[in-house]
Amino acid sequence: AVVTSYHPLRIYLHHDGLVRFSTEKYSGSVIHNKFAHLTNTSINRNGPCYNVEKERVGAGCKWSISQLRAYFQQCSVDDRLAWERIKHMISLTILMQANSIPESAKQCIELYGFDIILDKKLKPWLLEVNFTPALGNDCSADVAVKVTHVS
């Protein structure tokens, strides 16, 4: 999300973003395997399976949101409500802080990264908000998404 003004509040949401996966299959019985429980690219890129072609996911641990939505569509999963909820979640989160921004900071550009997890019913849960998220590229999904965000 990009905020270009807090007074009045002006938020822009890009139509695409990144989806991260762990690089090893999740198992509740093996709780110490960080490559199966965490999706952080900075951790997973050091794992033994990062560059291995994985079932459905491929190499690496990222997809674009467009890829995820295409996968949902292929599986006959209606994800429209989830994306509406995510848009509302982002807007309400930024709105919560808008009153704390001084009137003198009318013109600004703030870039936020939202880490959101979907449960098995596609209900979104906000994990964290990143102020000035990383814009580095380490895979094709990064290039496809981040370059269009910044340009």
Short mmCIF file of C-alpha atoms in Angstrom, two decimals:
data_model
loop_
_atom_site.label_atom_id
_atom_site.label_comp_id
_atom_site.label_asym_id
_atom_site.label_seq_id
_atom_site.Cartn_x
_atom_site.Cartn_y
_atom_site.Cartn_z
CA ALA A 1 0.00 0.00 0.00
CA VAL A 2 1.18 3.53 -0.73
CA VAL A 3 -0.09 6.52 1.22
CA THR A 4 0.37 9.84 -0.59
CA SER A 5 -1.54 11.96 1.89
CA TYR A 6 -2.91 11.62 5.43
CA HIS A 7 -4.99 14.83 5.34
CA PRO A 8 -7.09 13.91 3.42
CA LEU A 9 -6.21 10.23 3.62
CA ARG A 10 -5.23 8.87 0.21
CA ILE A 11 -4.26 5.17 -0.05
CA TYR A 12 -3.31 3.29 -3.21
CA LEU A 13 -3.33 -0.49 -3.32
CA HIS A 14 -1.46 -2.26 -6.08
CA HIS A 15 -3.37 -5.06 -7.83
CA ASP A 16 -0.53 -7.53 -7.26
CA GLY A 17 1.86 -8.48 -4.50
CA LEU A 18 3.91 -11.39 -3.24
CA VAL A 19 2.85 -14.68 -1.72
CA ARG A 20 5.48 -16.54 0.29
CA PHE A 21 5.68 -20.23 1.07
CA SER A 22 7.94 -22.27 3.29
CA THR A 23 10.40 -24.32 1.24
CA GLU A 24 9.64 -27.63 2.95
CA LYS A 25 6.26 -29.25 3.54
CA TYR A 26 4.64 -28.37 6.84
CA SER A 27 4.53 -31.05 9.49
CA GLY A 28 3.12 -30.53 12.95
CA SER A 29 5.23 -33.42 14.24
CA VAL A 30 8.55 -31.78 13.31
CA ILE A 31 8.36 -28.42 15.06
CA HIS A 32 12.07 -27.51 14.90
CA ASN A 33 12.28 -27.37 11.09
CA LYS A 34 12.34 -23.62 10.41
CA PHE A 35 12.17 -24.25 6.64
CA ALA A 36 8.72 -25.86 7.07
CA HIS A 37 7.27 -23.39 9.57
CA LEU A 38 8.53 -19.97 8.42
CA THR A 39 8.02 -18.19 5.11
CA ASN A 40 10.73 -15.54 5.46
CA THR A 41 12.77 -15.55 2.27
CA SER A 42 15.88 -14.48 4.21
CA ILE A 43 15.65 -17.79 6.11
CA ASN A 44 14.40 -20.07 3.34
CA ARG A 45 16.98 -19.02 0.73
CA ASN A 46 19.59 -20.75 2.93
CA GLY A 47 17.59 -23.99 3.13
CA PRO A 48 18.42 -27.16 1.21
CA CYS A 49 15.19 -27.05 -0.83
CA TYR A 50 15.13 -23.40 -1.88
CA ASN A 51 16.17 -24.02 -5.50
CA VAL A 52 14.49 -27.42 -5.77
CA GLU A 53 11.33 -27.69 -7.90
CA LYS A 54 8.56 -28.25 -5.35
CA GLU A 55 5.11 -29.68 -6.04
CA ARG A 56 2.91 -26.82 -7.32
CA VAL A 57 5.16 -24.06 -5.94
CA GLY A 58 8.22 -24.55 -8.14
CA ALA A 59 11.69 -23.36 -7.16
CA GLY A 60 12.15 -20.68 -4.50
CA CYS A 61 9.33 -19.76 -2.15
CA LYS A 62 7.37 -16.94 -3.79
CA TRP A 63 4.46 -16.47 -6.16
CA SER A 64 2.74 -13.32 -7.27
CA ILE A 65 -0.80 -12.78 -6.01
CA SER A 66 -1.86 -13.20 -9.64
CA GLN A 67 -0.36 -16.69 -9.63
CA LEU A 68 -2.17 -17.55 -6.39
CA ARG A 69 -5.48 -16.27 -7.71
CA ALA A 70 -5.02 -18.27 -10.93
CA TYR A 71 -4.33 -21.35 -8.82
CA PHE A 72 -7.49 -20.71 -6.77
CA GLN A 73 -9.49 -20.31 -9.97
CA GLN A 74 -8.02 -23.54 -11.35
CA CYS A 75 -9.17 -25.29 -8.15
CA SER A 76 -12.65 -23.66 -8.34
CA VAL A 77 -12.00 -21.63 -5.19
CA ASP A 78 -13.89 -18.33 -5.00
CA ASP A 79 -11.43 -15.91 -3.40
CA ARG A 80 -13.26 -12.63 -4.02
CA LEU A 81 -14.43 -12.22 -0.40
CA ALA A 82 -10.91 -12.84 0.91
CA TRP A 83 -9.48 -10.07 -1.30
CA GLU A 84 -12.23 -7.63 -0.29
CA ARG A 85 -11.46 -8.40 3.36
CA ILE A 86 -7.75 -7.86 2.74
CA LYS A 87 -8.41 -4.46 1.12
CA HIS A 88 -10.57 -3.45 4.10
CA MET A 89 -7.94 -4.72 6.55
CA ILE A 90 -5.23 -2.62 4.88
CA SER A 91 -7.42 0.50 4.72
CA LEU A 92 -8.54 0.21 8.35
CA THR A 93 -4.99 -0.42 9.57
CA ILE A 94 -3.72 2.75 7.89
CA LEU A 95 -6.80 4.69 9.00
CA MET A 96 -6.02 3.78 12.63
CA GLN A 97 -2.77 5.75 12.50
CA ALA A 98 -3.94 8.64 10.30
CA ASN A 99 -5.03 10.82 13.23
CA SER A 100 -1.58 10.57 14.81
CA ILE A 101 0.07 12.12 11.74
CA PRO A 102 0.45 15.90 12.16
CA GLU A 103 -1.47 18.18 9.79
CA SER A 104 1.87 19.67 8.71
CA ALA A 105 2.75 16.31 7.08
CA LYS A 106 0.01 16.63 4.47
CA GLN A 107 2.12 15.67 1.48
CA CYS A 108 4.10 12.50 1.95
CA ILE A 109 4.79 9.18 0.33
CA GLU A 110 4.78 6.16 2.63
CA LEU A 111 5.20 2.60 1.38
CA TYR A 112 3.82 -0.21 3.55
CA GLY A 113 4.13 -3.95 3.23
CA PHE A 114 1.38 -6.05 4.81
CA ASP A 115 2.06 -9.61 5.93
CA ILE A 116 -1.27 -11.39 5.91
CA ILE A 117 -1.95 -15.10 6.29
CA LEU A 118 -5.05 -16.85 4.93
CA ASP A 119 -6.49 -19.69 6.98
CA LYS A 120 -8.07 -22.76 5.37
CA LYS A 121 -11.39 -20.89 5.10
CA LEU A 122 -9.55 -18.03 3.33
CA LYS A 123 -10.06 -15.70 6.28
CA PRO A 124 -7.21 -13.16 6.30
CA TRP A 125 -5.23 -12.52 9.48
CA LEU A 126 -2.85 -9.56 9.79
CA LEU A 127 0.58 -10.67 10.99
CA GLU A 128 2.54 -7.44 10.69
CA VAL A 129 2.93 -4.21 8.78
CA ASN A 130 6.35 -3.31 7.40
CA PHE A 131 7.29 0.32 7.04
CA THR A 132 9.47 0.65 3.92
CA PRO A 133 9.42 -3.05 2.94
CA ALA A 134 12.39 -4.64 1.17
CA LEU A 135 12.52 -3.88 -2.54
CA GLY A 136 15.41 -6.19 -3.43
CA ASN A 137 14.94 -8.85 -6.10
CA ASP A 138 16.07 -12.43 -5.60
CA CYS A 139 13.62 -14.31 -7.82
CA SER A 140 11.39 -13.83 -10.86
CA ALA A 141 8.31 -13.16 -8.69
CA ASP A 142 10.15 -10.24 -7.04
CA VAL A 143 11.02 -8.73 -10.40
CA ALA A 144 7.51 -9.20 -11.81
CA VAL A 145 5.83 -7.58 -8.81
CA LYS A 146 8.25 -5.07 -7.32
CA VAL A 147 9.34 -3.42 -10.55
CA THR A 148 5.72 -2.59 -11.43
CA HIS A 149 5.11 -1.32 -7.89
CA VAL A 150 7.94 1.16 -8.02
CA SER A 151 7.49 2.35 -11.60
#
